[in-house]
XYZ file of C-alpha atoms in Angstrom:
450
model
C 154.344 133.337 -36.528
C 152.057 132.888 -33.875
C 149.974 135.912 -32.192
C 150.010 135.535 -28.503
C 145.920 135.870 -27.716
C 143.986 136.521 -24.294
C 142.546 133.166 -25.361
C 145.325 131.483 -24.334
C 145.142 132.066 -20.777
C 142.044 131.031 -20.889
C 142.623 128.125 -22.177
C 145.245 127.405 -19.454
C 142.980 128.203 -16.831
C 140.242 125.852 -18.382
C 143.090 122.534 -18.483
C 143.523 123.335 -14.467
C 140.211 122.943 -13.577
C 139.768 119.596 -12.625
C 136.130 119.877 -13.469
C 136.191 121.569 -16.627
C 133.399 121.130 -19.047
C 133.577 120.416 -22.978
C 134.501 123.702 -24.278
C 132.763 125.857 -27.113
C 134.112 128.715 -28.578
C 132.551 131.526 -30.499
C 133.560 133.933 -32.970
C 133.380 135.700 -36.481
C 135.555 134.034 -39.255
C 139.111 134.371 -39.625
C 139.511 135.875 -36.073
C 142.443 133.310 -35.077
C 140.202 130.374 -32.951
C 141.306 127.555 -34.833
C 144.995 128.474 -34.567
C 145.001 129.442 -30.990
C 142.927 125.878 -30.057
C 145.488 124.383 -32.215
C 148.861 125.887 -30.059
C 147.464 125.178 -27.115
C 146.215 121.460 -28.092
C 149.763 121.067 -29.494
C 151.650 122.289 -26.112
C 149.614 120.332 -23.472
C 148.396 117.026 -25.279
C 149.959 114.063 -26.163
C 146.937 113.448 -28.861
C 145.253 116.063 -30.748
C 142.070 114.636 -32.496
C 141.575 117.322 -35.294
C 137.968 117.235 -36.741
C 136.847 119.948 -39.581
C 133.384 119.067 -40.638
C 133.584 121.693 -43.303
C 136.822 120.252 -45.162
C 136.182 116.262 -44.055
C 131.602 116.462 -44.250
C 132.262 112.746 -43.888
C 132.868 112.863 -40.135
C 129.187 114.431 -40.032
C 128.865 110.603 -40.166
C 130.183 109.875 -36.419
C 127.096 110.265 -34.530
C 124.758 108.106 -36.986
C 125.016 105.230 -33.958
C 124.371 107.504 -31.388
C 126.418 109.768 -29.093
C 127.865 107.983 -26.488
C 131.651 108.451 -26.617
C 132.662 104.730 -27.339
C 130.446 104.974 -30.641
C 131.632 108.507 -31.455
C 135.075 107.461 -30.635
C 134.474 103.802 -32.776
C 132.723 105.808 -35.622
C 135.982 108.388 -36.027
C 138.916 105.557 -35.342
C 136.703 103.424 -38.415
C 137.415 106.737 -40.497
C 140.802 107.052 -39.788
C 142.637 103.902 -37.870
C 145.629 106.380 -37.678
C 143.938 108.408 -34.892
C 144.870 107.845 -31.685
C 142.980 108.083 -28.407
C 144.635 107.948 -24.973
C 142.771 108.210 -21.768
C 143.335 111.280 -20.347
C 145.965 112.357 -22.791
C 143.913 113.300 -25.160
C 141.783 116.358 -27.156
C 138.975 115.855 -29.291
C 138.577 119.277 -31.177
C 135.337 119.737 -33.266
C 136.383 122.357 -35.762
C 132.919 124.124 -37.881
C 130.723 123.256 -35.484
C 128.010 125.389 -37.391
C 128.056 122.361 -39.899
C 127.136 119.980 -37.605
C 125.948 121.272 -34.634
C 123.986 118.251 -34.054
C 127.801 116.987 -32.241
C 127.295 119.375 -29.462
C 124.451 116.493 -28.109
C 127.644 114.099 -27.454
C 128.919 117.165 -24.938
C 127.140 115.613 -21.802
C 127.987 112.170 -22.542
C 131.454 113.279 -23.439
C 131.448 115.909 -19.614
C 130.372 112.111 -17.867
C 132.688 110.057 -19.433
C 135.544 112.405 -18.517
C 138.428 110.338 -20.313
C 138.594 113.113 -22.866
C 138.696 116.378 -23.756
C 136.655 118.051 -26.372
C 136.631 121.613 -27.344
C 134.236 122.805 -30.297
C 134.622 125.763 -32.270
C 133.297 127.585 -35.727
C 132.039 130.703 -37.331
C 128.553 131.852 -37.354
C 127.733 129.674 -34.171
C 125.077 132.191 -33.441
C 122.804 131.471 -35.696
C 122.672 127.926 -35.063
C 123.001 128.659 -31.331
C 119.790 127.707 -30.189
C 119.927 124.150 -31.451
C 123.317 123.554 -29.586
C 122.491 125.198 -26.660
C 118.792 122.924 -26.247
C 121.226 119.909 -26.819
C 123.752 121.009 -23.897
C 122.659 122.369 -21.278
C 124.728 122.252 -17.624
C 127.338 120.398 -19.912
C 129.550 122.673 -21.782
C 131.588 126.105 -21.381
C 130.954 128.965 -23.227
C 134.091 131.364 -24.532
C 133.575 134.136 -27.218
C 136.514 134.854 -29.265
C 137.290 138.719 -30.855
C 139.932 139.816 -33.097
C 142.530 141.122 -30.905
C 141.883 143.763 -29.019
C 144.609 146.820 -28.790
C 146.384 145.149 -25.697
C 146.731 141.860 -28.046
C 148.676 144.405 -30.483
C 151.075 146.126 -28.227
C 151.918 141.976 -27.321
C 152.186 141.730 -30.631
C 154.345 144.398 -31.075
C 156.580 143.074 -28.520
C 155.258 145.132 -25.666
C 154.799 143.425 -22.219
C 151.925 142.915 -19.693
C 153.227 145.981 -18.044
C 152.209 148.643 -20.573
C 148.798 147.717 -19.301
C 149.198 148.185 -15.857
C 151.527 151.247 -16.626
C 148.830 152.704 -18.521
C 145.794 152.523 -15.895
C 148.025 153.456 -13.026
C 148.686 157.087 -14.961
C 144.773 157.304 -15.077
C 143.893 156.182 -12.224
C 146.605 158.383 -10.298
C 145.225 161.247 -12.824
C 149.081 161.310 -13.784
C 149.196 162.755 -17.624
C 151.153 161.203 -19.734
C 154.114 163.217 -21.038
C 154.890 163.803 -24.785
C 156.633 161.402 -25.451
C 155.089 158.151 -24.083
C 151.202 160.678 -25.958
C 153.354 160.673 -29.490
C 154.477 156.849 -29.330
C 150.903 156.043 -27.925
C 149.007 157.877 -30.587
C 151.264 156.348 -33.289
C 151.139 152.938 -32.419
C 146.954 153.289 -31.713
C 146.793 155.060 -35.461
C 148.271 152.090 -36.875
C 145.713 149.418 -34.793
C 142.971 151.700 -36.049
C 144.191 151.157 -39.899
C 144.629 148.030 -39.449
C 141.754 146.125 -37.153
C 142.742 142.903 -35.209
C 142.485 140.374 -38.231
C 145.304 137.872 -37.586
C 146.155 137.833 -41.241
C 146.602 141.266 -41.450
C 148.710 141.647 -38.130
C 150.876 138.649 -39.511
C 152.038 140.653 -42.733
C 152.190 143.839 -40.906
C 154.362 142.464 -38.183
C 156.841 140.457 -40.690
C 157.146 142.999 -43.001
C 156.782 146.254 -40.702
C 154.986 148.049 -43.185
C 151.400 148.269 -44.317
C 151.810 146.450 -47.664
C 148.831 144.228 -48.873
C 147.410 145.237 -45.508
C 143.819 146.659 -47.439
C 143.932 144.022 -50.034
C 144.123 141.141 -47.547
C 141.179 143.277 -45.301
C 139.052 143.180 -48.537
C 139.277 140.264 -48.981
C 137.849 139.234 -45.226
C 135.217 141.183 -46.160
C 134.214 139.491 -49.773
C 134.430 136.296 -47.720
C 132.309 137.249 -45.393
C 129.664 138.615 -47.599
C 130.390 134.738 -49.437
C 129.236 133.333 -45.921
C 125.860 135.478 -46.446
C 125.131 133.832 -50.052
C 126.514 129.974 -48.536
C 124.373 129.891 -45.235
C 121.500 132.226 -45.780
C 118.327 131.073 -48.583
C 116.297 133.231 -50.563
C 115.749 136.647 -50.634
C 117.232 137.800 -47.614
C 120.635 136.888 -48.539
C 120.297 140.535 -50.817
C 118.729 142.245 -47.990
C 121.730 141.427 -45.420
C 124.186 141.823 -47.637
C 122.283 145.697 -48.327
C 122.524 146.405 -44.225
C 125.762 144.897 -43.995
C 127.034 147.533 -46.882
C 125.110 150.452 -45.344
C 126.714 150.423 -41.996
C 129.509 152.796 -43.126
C 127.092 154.840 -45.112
C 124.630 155.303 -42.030
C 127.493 156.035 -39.425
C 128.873 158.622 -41.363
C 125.616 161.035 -40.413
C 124.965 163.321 -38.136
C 122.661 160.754 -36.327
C 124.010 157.182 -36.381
C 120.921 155.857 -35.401
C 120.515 152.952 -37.839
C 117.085 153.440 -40.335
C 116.310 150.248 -42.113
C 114.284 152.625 -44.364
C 117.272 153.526 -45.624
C 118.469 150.513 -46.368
C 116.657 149.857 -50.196
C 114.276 151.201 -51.281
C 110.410 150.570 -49.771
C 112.258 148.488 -47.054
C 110.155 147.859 -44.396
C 111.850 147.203 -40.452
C 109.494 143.576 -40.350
C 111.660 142.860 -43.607
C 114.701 143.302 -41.955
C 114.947 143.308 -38.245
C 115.724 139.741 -38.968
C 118.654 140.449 -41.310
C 120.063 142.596 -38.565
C 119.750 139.526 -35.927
C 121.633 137.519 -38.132
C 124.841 139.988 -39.074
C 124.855 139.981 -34.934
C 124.874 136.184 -34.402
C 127.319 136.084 -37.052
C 130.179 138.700 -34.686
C 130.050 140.739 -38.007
C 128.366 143.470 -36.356
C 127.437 144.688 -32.897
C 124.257 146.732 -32.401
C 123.804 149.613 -29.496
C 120.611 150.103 -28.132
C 119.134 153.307 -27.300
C 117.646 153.395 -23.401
C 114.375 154.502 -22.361
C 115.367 156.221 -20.017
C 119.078 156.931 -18.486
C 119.125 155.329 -15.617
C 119.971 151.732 -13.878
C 119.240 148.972 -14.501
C 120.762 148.839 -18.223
C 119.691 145.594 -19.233
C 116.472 145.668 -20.151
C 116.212 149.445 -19.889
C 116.321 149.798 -23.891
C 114.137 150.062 -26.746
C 114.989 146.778 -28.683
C 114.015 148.706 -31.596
C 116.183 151.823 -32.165
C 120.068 150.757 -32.213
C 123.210 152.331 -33.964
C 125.110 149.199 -35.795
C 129.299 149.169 -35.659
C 131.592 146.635 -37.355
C 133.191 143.899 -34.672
C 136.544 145.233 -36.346
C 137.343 148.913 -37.362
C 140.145 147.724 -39.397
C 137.322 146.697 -41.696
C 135.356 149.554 -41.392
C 138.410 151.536 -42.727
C 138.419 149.597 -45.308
C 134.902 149.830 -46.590
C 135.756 153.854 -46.666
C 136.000 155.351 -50.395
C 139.442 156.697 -52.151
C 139.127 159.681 -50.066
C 138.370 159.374 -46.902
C 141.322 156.726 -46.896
C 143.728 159.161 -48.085
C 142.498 161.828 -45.299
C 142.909 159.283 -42.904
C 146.029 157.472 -44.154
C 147.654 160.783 -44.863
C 146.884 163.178 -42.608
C 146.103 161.018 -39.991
C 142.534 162.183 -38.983
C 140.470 159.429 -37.452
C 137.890 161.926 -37.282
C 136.786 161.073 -41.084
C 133.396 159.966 -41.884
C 132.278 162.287 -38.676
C 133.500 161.066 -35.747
C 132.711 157.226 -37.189
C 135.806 155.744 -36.713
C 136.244 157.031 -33.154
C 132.675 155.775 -32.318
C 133.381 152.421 -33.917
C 136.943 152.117 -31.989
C 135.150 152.846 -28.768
C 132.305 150.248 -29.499
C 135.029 147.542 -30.150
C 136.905 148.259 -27.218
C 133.965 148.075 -24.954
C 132.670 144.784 -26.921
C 136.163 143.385 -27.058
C 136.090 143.922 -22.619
C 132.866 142.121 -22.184
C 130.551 145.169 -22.033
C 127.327 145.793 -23.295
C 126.329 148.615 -26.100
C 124.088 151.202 -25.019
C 123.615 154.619 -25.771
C 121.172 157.505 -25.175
C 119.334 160.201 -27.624
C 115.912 162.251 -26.138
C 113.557 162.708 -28.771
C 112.132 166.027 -27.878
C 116.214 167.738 -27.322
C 119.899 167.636 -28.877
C 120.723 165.821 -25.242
C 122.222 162.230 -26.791
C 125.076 160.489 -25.018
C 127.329 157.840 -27.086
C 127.631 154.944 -24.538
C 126.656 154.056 -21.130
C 128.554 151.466 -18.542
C 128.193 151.711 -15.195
C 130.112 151.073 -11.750
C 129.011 149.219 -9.098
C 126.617 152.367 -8.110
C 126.943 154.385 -10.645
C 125.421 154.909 -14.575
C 128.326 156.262 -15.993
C 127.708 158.377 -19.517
C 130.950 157.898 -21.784
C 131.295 160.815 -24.677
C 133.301 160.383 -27.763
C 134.972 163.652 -28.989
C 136.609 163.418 -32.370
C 138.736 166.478 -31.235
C 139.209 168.175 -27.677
C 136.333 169.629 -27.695
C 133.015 170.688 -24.946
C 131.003 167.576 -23.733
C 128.038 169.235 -23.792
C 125.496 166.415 -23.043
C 128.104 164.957 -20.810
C 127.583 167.958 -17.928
C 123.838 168.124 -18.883
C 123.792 164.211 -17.818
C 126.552 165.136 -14.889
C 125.266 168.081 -13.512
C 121.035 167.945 -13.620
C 119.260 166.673 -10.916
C 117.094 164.653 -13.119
C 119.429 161.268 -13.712
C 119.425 160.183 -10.231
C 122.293 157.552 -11.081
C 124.920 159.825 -12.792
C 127.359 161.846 -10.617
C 130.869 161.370 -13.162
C 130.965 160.709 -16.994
C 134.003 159.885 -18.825
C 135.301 161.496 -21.697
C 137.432 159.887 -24.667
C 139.690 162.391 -26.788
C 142.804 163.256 -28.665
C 143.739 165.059 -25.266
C 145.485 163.456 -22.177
C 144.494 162.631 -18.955
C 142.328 165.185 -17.059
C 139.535 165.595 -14.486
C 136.930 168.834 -14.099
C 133.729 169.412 -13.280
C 132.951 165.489 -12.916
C 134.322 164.792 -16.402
C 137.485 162.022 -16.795
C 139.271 162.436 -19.528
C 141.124 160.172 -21.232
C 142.919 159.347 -24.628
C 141.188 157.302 -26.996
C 144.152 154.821 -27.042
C 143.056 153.856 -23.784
C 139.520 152.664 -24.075
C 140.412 149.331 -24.265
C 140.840 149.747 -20.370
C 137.558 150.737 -19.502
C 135.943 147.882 -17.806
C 139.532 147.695 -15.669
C 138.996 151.867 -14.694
C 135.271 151.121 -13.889
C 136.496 148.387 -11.181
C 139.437 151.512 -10.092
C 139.586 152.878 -7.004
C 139.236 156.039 -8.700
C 135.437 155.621 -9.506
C 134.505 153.310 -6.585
C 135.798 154.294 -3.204
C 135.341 158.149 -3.855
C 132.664 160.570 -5.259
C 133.908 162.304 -8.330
């Protein structure tokens, strides 16, 4: 069964460009890349040239004469006469490039010989990253890959593009939703949050239609990839990742989620592992928030590189790092809100990641004023509050209504609730925050004052 992916528009988009560039794409493991690549290779080539350094090392062999594409070309065809290579017919995929990123060099020479069309992929491309971007520079496209995203679920589930647009027209008309369409919403959103975007876990669930082996299979993602950790990383700091990577849950379960690497072992020191934090991020295992100086815009560059809260690129895996209980509460009875407020942060830190946005957040030192995320409009900083129940946003209309924060005039607020607008405040449910970059671009928050 194959999962239809935003990836694969992409991808269609890419093959019409007359001038497209080698492709790379980036991602955590077992997010789907190599399958999606693979469909669309299948569907649009007469040739698929299928290269996995990690099961075949001998093709690391290919650019010992160079990297001109007749050698490359010569050097694989030696390997294996059976592969066949028609001009313009043809795509070369590169499959682990973190294994041999030494290929990505052959990019430009592959970009200005044009007969063929290469697209590179692997996990953990970040931390090799700098190497193959020094090596191809003006010659290659850039895509990162997620799991899917809840708009890749409801597809899926067999929902249509229109649930989308049917969605953001109720916000953006301020239309609630009525109880019906809020029960079926909140149902089918409690299940994405159970189960994350992993394609093996959305395979099972969607064959079966129930959640069986569902936490297993998740556990298993996550033993492999603490595995990763001990294959690519030497020394000590294999331990001391693998101690951050287990803490996340532990740390966004308090009051503040600020992430402490003093609490991450014992005597730990932040010199020790600021690096170890780096590394979980190149990997897409984790995305970090920053706090910012100050709330205002600019946001990039407007933070203190040094204070971040840390979410997992998936909250089906965070739910299933949770102990015996908090799974039954949440399994259960259905309340999210476990773990205080985590999941709901996490879910809203995906979906923003998962758009293309930034993580940034806010928290004064000398007050309780702390905001959970910041985007922003074309004019505007907007403040975004996460409310594990339909509660006050009390930060939110200190941010809103002070004359302090120059570039804040509207906030949004995520909740179990429906759709609603006072005092400056949207609110929306949480099973739309996956639409948040598209309601930021709205008429609703750019060609009126809130």
């Amino acid at each position: 069964m194959y999962l239809k992916r935003k990836i694969d528009i992409f991808l269609t988009e890419w093959l019409q460009d007359e001038n497209r560039k080698p492709l790379i794409i980036k991602g955590a493991r077992q997010i789907g890349k190599t399958e999606s690549i693979l469909h669309f290779a299948k569907k649009f080539y007469e040739s698929v040239i299928y290269i996995n350094f990690v099961e075949e090392p001998k093709y690391k062999h290919i650019t010992d004469d160079g990297y001109s594409v007749d050698s490359i070309i010569k050097n694989i065809s030696r390997m294996d006469p059976g592969k066949t290579f028609l001009p313009e017919k043809t795509i070369i995929i590169f499959d682990e490039l973190q294994v041999h990123p030494d290929i990505a060099t052959s990019l430009k020479f592959f970009k200005l010989d044009g007969r063929y069309d290469v697209i590179c992929s692997g996990s953990l491309l970040g931390i090799n990253y700098k190497q193959i971007e020094s090596n191809s520079v003006g010659y290659k496209t850039d895509y990162t890959m997620h799991s899917l995203d809840f708009e890749e679920f409801l597809w899926a589930k067999g929902y249509d593009e229109n649930i989308t647009q049917d969605m953001l027209d109720h916000i953006t008309k301020l239309q609630s939703f009525n109880e019906g369409e809020m029960h079926i919403y909140e149902n089918i959103f409690l299940d994405y949050c159970l189960l994350g975007g992993m394609p093996a876990v959305l395979r099972d669930y969607i064959a079966k239609g129930t959640f069986e082996g569902s936490l297993e299979t998740q556990r298993q993602i996550l033993a492999d990839y603490k595995e990763d950790i001990r294959k690519y990383v030497q020394g000590l700091d294999q331990t001391r990742i693998i101690n951050v990577f287990n803490k996340i849950p532990v740390q966004l379960a308090k009051e503040n989620k600020k992430f402490q690497l003093s609490k991450v072992a014992t005597g730990a020191r932040f010199k020790d592992y600021r690096g170890c934090v780096e590394w979980l991020i190149d990997s897409g295992i984790i995305r970090a928030c920053y706090c910012l100086n100050y709330p205002e815009l600019p946001l990039k560059g407007n933070y203190d590189e040094d204070k971040f809260k840390l979410y997992m690129s998936d909250t089906g895996l965070l739910v299933a790092t949770l102990d015996e209980e908090a799974q039954d509460d949440l399994r259960i009875n259905k309340n999210i809100g476990v773990y205080k407020g985590a999941l709901y942060e996490n879910i809203v830190a995906e979906a923003l990641t998962k758009a293309g946005l930034d993580l940034y957040y806010y928290k004064k030192d000398d007050s309780t004023l702390e905001e959970d995320f910041f985007v922003r409009t074309m004019h505007n900083l907007v403040p975004v509050e996460v409310k594990a129940k339909r509660g006050t946003a009390k930060s939110l209309r200190v941010l809103i209504n002070s004359d302090k924060y120059e570039d804040i005039t509207f906030g949004i607020k995520l909740s179990a609730g429906n759709i609603g607008f006072e005092e400056g405040i949207l609110t929306i449910p949480y099973f739309c925050a996956y639409l948040l970059k598209k309601i930021l671009k709205s008429d609703l928050l750019n060609s009126r004052k809130l």
